[in-house]
mmCIF file of C-alpha atoms in Angstrom:
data_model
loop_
_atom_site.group_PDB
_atom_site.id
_atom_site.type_symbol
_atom_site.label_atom_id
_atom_site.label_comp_id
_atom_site.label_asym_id
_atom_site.label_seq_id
_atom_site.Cartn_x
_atom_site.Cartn_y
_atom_site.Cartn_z
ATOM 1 C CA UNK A 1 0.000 0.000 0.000
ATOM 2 C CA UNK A 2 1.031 3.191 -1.073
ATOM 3 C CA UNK A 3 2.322 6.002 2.072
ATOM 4 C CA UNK A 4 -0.260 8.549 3.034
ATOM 5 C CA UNK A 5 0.271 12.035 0.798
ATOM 6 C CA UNK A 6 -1.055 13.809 3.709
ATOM 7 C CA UNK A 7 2.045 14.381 5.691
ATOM 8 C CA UNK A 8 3.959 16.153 2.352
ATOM 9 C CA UNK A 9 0.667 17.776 1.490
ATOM 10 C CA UNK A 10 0.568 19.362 5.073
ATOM 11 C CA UNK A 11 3.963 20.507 5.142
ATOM 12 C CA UNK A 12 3.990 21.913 1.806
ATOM 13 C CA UNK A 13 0.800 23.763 2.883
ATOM 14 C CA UNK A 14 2.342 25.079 6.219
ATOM 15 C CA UNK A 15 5.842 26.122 4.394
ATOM 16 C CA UNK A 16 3.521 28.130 2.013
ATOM 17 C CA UNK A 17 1.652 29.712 4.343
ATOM 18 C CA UNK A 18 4.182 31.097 6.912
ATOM 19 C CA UNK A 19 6.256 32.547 3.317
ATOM 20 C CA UNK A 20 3.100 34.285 2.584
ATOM 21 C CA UNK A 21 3.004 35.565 6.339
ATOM 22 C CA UNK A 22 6.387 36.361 6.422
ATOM 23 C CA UNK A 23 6.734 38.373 2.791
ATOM 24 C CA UNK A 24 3.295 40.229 4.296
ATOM 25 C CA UNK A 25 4.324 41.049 7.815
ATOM 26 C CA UNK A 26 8.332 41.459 7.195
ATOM 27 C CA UNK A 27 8.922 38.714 10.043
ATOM 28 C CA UNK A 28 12.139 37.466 10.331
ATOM 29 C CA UNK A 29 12.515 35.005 7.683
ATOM 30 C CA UNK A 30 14.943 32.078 9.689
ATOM 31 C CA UNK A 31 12.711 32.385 13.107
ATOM 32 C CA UNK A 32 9.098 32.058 10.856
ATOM 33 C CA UNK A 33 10.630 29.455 8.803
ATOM 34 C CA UNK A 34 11.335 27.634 12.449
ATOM 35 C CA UNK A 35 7.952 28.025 13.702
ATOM 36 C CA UNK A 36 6.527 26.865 10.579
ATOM 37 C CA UNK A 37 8.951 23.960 10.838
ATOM 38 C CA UNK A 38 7.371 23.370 14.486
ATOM 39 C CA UNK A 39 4.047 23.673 13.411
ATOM 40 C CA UNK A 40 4.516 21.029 10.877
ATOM 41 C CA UNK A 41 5.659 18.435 12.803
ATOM 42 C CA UNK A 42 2.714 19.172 15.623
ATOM 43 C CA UNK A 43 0.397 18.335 12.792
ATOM 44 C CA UNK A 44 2.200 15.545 11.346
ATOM 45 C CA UNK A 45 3.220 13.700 14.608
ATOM 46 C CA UNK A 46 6.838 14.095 14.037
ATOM 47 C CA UNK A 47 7.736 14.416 17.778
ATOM 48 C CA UNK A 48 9.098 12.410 20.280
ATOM 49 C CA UNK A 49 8.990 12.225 24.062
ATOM 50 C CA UNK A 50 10.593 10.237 26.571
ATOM 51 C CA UNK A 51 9.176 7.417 28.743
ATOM 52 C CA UNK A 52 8.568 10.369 31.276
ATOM 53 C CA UNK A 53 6.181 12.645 28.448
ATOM 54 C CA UNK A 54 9.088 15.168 28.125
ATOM 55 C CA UNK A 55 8.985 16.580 25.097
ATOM 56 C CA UNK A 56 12.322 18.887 24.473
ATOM 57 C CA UNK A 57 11.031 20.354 21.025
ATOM 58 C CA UNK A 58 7.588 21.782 22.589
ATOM 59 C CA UNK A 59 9.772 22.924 25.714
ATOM 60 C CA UNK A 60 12.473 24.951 23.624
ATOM 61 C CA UNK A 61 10.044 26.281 21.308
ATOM 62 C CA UNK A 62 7.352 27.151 22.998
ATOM 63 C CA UNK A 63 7.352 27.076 27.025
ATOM 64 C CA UNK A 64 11.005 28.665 27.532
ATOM 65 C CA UNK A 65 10.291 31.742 25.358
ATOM 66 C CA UNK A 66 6.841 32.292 27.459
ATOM 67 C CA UNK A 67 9.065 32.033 30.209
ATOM 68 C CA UNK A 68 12.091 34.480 28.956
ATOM 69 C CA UNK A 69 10.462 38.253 29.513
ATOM 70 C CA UNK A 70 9.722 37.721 33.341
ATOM 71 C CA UNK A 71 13.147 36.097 34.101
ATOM 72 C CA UNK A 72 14.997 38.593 31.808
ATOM 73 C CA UNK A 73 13.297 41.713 32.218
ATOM 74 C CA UNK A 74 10.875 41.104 35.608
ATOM 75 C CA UNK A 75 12.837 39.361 37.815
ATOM 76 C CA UNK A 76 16.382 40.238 35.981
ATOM 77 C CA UNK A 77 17.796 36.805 37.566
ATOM 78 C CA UNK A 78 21.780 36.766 37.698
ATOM 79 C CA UNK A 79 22.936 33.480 37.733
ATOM 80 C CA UNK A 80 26.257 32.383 39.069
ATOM 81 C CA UNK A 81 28.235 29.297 39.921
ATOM 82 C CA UNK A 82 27.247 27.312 36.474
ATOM 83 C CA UNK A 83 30.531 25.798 35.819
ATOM 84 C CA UNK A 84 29.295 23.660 39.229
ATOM 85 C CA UNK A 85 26.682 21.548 36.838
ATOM 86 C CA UNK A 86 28.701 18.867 34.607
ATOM 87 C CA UNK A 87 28.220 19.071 31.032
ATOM 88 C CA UNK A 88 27.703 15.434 30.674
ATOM 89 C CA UNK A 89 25.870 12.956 33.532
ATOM 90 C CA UNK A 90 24.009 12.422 36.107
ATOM 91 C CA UNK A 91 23.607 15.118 38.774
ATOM 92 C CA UNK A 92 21.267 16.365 41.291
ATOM 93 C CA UNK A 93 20.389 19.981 42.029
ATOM 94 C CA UNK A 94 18.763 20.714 45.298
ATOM 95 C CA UNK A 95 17.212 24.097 45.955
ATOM 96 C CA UNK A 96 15.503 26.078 48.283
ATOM 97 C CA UNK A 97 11.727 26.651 47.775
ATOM 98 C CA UNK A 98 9.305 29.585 48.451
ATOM 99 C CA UNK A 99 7.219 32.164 46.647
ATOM 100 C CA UNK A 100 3.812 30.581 47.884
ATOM 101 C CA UNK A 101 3.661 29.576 43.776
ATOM 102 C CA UNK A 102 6.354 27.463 42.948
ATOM 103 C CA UNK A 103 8.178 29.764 40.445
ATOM 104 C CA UNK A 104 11.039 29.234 41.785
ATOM 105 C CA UNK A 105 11.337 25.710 40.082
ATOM 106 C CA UNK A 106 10.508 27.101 36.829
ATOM 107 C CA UNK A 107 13.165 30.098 36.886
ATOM 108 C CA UNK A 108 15.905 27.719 37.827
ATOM 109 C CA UNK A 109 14.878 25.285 34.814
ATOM 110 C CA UNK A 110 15.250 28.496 32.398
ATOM 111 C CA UNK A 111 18.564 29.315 34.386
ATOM 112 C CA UNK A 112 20.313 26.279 33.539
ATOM 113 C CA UNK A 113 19.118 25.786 29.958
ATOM 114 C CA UNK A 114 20.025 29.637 28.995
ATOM 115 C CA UNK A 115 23.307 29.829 30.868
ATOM 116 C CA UNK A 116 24.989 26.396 30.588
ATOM 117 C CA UNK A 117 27.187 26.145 28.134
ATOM 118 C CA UNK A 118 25.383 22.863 26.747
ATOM 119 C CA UNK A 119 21.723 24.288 27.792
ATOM 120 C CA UNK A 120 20.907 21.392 29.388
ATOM 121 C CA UNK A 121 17.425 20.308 30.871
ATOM 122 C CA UNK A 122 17.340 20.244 34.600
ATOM 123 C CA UNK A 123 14.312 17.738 35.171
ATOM 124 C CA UNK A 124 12.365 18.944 37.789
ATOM 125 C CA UNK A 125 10.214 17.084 40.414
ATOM 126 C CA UNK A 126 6.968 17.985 41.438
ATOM 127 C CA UNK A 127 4.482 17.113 44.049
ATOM 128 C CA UNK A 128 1.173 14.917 43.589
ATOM 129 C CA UNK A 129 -0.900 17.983 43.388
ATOM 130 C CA UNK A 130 0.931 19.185 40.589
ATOM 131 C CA UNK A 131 -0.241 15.991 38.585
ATOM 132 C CA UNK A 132 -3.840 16.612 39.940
ATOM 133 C CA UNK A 133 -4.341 20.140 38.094
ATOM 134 C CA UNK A 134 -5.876 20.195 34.726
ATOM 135 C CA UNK A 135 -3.321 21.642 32.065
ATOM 136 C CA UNK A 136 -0.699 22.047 34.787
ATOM 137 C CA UNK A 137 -0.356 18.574 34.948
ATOM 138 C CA UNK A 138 0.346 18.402 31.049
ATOM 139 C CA UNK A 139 2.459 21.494 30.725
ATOM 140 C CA UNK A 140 4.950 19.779 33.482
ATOM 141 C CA UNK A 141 5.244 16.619 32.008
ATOM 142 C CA UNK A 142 5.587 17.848 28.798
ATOM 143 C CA UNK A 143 8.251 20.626 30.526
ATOM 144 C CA UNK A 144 10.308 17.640 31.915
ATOM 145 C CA UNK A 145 8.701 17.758 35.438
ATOM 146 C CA UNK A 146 8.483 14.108 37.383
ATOM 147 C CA UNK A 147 6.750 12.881 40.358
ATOM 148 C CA UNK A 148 8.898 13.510 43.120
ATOM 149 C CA UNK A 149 9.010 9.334 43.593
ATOM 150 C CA UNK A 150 12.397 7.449 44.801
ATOM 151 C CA UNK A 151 11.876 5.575 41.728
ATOM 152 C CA UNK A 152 11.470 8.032 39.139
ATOM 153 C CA UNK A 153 14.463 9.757 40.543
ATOM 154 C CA UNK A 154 16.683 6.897 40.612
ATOM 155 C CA UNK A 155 15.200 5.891 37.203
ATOM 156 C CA UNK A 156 16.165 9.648 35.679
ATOM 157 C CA UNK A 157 19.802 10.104 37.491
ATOM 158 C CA UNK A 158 20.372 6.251 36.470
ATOM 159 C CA UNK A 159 19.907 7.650 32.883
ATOM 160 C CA UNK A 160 22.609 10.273 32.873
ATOM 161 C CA UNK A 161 19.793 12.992 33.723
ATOM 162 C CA UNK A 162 20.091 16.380 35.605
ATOM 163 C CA UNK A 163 17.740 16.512 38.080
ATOM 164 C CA UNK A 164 15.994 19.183 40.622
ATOM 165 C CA UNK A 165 14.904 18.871 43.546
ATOM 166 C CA UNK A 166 13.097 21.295 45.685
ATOM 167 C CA UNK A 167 13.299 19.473 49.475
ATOM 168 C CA UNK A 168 11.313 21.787 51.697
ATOM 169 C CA UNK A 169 8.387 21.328 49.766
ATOM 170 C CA UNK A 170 4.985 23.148 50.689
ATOM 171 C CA UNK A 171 6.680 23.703 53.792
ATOM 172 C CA UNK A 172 8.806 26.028 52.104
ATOM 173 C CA UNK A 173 6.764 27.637 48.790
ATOM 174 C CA UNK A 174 3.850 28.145 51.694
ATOM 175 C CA UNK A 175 5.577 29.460 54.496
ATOM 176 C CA UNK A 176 4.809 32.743 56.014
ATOM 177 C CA UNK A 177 6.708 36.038 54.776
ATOM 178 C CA UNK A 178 8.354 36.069 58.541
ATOM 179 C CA UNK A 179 9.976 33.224 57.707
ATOM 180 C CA UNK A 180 11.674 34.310 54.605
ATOM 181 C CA UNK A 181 15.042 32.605 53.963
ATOM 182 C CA UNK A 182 14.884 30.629 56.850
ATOM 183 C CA UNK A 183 14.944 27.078 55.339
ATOM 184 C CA UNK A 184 12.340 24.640 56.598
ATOM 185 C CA UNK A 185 13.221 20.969 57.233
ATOM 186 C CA UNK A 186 14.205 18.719 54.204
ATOM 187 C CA UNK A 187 11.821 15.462 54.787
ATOM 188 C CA UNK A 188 13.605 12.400 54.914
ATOM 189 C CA UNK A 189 15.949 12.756 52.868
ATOM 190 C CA UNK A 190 15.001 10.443 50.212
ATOM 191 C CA UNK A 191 16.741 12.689 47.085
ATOM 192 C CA UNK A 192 20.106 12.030 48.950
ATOM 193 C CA UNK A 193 19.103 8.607 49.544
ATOM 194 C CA UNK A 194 18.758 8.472 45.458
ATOM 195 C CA UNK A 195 22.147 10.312 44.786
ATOM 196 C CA UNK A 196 23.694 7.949 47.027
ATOM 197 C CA UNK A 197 22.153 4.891 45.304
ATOM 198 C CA UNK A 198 23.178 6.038 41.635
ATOM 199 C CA UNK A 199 26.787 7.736 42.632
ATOM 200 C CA UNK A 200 25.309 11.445 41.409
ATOM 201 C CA UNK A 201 26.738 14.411 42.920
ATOM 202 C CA UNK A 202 24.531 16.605 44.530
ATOM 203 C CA UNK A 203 24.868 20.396 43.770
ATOM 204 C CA UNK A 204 23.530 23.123 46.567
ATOM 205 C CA UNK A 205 21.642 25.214 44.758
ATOM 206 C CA UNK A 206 20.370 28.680 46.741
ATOM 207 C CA UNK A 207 17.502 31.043 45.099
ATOM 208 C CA UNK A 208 17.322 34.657 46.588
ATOM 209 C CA UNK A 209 14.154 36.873 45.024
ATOM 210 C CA UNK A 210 11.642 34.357 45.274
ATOM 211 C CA UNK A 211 10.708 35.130 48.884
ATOM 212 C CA UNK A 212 9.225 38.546 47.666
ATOM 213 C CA UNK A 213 7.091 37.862 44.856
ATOM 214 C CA UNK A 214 4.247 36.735 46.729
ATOM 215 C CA UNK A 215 4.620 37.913 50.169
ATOM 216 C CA UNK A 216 2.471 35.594 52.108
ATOM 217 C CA UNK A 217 0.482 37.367 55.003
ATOM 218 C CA UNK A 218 -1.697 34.935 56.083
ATOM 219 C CA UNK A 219 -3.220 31.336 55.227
ATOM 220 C CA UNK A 220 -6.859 30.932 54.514
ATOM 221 C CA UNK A 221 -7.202 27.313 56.447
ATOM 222 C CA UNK A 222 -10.621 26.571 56.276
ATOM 223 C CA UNK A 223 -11.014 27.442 52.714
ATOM 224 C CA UNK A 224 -7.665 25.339 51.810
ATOM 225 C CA UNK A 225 -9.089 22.564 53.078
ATOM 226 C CA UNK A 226 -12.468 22.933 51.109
ATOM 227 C CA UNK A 227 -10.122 23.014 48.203
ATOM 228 C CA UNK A 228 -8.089 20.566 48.908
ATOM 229 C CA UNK A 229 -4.681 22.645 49.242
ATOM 230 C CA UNK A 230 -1.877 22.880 51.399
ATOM 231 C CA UNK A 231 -2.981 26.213 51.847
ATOM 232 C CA UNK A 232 -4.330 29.105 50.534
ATOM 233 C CA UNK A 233 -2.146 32.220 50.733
ATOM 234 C CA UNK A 234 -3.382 36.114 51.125
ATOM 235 C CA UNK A 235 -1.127 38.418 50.344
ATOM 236 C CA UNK A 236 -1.140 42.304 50.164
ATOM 237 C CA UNK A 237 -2.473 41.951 46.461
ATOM 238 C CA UNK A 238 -4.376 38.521 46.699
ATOM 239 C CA UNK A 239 -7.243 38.246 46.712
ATOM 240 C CA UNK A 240 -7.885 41.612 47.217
ATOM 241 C CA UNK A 241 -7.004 42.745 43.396
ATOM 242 C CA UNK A 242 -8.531 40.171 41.760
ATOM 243 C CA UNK A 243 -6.399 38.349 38.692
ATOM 244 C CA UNK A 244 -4.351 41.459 39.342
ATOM 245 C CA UNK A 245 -3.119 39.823 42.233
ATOM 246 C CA UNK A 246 -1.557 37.002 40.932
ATOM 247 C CA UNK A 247 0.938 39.910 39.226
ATOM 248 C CA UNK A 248 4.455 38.630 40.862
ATOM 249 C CA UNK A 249 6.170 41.243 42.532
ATOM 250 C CA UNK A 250 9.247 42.843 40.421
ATOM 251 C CA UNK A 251 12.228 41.367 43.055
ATOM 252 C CA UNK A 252 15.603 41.061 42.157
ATOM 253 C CA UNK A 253 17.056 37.498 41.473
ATOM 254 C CA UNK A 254 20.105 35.723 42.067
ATOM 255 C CA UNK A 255 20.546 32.473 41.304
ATOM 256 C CA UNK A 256 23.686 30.271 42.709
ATOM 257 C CA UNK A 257 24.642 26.976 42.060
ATOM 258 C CA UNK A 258 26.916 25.866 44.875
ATOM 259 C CA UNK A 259 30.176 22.846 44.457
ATOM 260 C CA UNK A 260 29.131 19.274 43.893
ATOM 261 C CA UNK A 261 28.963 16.948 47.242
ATOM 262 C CA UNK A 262 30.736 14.053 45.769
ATOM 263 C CA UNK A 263 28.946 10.621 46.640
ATOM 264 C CA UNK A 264 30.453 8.143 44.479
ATOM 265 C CA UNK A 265 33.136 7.376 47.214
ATOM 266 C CA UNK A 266 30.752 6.438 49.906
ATOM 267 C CA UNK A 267 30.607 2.778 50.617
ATOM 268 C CA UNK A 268 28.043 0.186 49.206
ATOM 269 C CA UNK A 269 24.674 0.494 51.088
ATOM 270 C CA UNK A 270 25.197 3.670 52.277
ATOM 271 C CA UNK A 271 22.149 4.691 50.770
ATOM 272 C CA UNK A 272 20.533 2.255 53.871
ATOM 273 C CA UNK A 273 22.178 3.709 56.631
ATOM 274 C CA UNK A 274 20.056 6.624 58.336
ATOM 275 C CA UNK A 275 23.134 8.462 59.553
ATOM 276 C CA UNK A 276 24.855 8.910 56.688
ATOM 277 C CA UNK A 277 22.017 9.986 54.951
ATOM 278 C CA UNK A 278 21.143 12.741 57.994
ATOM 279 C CA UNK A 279 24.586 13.820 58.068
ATOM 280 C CA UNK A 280 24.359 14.387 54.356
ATOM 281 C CA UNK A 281 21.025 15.946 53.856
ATOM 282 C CA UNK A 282 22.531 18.601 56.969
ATOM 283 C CA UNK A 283 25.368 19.274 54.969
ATOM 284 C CA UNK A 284 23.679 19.989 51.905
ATOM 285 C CA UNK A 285 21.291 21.988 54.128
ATOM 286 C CA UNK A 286 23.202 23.845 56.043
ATOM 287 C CA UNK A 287 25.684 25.212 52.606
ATOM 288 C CA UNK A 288 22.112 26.476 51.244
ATOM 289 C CA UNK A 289 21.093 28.530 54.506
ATOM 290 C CA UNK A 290 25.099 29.904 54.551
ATOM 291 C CA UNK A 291 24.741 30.693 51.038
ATOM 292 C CA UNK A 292 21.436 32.082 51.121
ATOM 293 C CA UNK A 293 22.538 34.719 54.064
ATOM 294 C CA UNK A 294 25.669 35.698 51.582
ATOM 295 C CA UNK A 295 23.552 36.389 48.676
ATOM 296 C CA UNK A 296 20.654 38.521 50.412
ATOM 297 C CA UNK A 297 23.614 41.216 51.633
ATOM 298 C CA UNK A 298 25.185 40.979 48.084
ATOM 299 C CA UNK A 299 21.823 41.800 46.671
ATOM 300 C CA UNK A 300 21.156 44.438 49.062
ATOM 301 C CA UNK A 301 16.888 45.773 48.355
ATOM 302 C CA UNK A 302 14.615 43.667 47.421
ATOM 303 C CA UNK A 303 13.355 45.790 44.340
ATOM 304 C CA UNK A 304 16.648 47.463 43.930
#
């Protein structure tokens, strides 16, 4: 049986139809003729995405550039310490969390892609809620974000993957604006546990700006737990303003990837052993909090 004409057909359509748009409008010939390109293979099926549903083409095309303006020009995020993340292998990048929206995560993914010199992913991990949300749940998997699951982690790192993890969890994106940069507990430990198992360094990763974007003023219980939430933040714009409120704040960013902890010369079932992996989970810990206190005096005003 003779191949479908439709995929030719479509693409000879599409590449027609973004010349005509391009002659018309004056739009940069080389980006159009990308989009087009995109475009095409959206409609043919031309795509691929891992076992996990990442799909690199829609990420880099579509949901980095939406991302761009607010960490370029809103946030103006400074990055430093990205010679720390390997070009090549398995690593994992543990950050501190806050903002009461987890922003945080997603600024840090755009960080490493647009400043290391092989733009590599960082696979985020998310919690079970994020999986719950209509279209958020999509968007993540589709951005590279994974259940936060000892097996997915192991599974990723074991796969030569760079990997984020954000420990605190909603203890930290939720916490009140009085405890800004004061770094809540780190669960159990289980991402160290999975470094351990698969011989990936861990890199301390410490996020100052994120603390002001949505100051968090007070928590809503009763209606959180109608919704079924961790919480449900007011701030000085939410939900007073409306949609308006959900407006970040303008703070200034920095954005510091700390020197690998080294675990491929701890002994076989290390992973097991409850002290080493306390001891290990303080360290990394305690370099974030340091690091944190160093980067909110070099930054000086929040808005500055």
């Amino acid at each position: 049986m003779a191949d479908s004409p439709l995929p030719g057909l479509l693409d000879r359509v599409a590449t027609a139809a973004g010349r005509a748009l391009r002659d018309r409008l004056g739009i940069d010939g080389e980006r159009l003729d990308q989009v087009v390109a995109f475009a095409g293979r959206r409609l043919t099926g031309e795509f691929e995405v891992d076992p996990f549903g990442f799909d690199p083409e829609l990420t880099e095309t579509v949901l980095l550039p939406a991302l761009r303006p607010l960490y370029k020009h809103w946030f103006r995020v400074e990055v430093r310490g990205i010679e720390n993340i390997p070009e090549t292998g398995a690593a994992l990048v543990a950050a501190n969390h806050s903002g009461t929206l987890p922003v945080d995560s997603l600024m840090t993914q755009l960080a490493v892609h647009d400043t290391h010199p092989k733009a590599r992913h960082l696979r985020a991990l998310g919690a079970t809620l994020v999986f719950q949300l209509p279209v958020v749940a999509d968007l993540a998997r589709k951005s590279g974000t994974t259940l936060a699951c000892t097996e997915d982690v192991e599974a990723l790192l074991g796969n030569g993957e760079l990997v984020g993890v954000w420990p605190e969890g909603f203890k930290g994106v939720g916490k009140p604006f009085s405890q800004r940069y004061k770094l809540q507990r780190f669960g159990r430990g289980g991402f160290v546990s999975a470094a351990l198992r698969t011989k990936a360094p861990i890199i301390p990763c410490s996020i100052v700006g994120a603390e002001e974007i949505y100051p968090m003023i007070g928590n809503a219980e009763s209606l959180a737990r109608l919704l079924g939430l961790p919480y449900f933040p007011l701030t000085p714009t939410f939900p007073w303003l409306g949609a308006l409120g959900l407006v970040p704040l303008p703070s200034k960013w920095i954005i510091e990837f700390g020197e690998p902890i080294r675990t491929d010369d701890y002994p076989p079932g290390a992973a097991d052993d409850p002290m080493v992996v306390f001891e290990l989970t303080d360290q990394v810990r305690d370099t974030i909090q340091a690091t944190l206190t160093e980067l909110l005096e070099l930054r000086g005003p929040a808005f500055g």
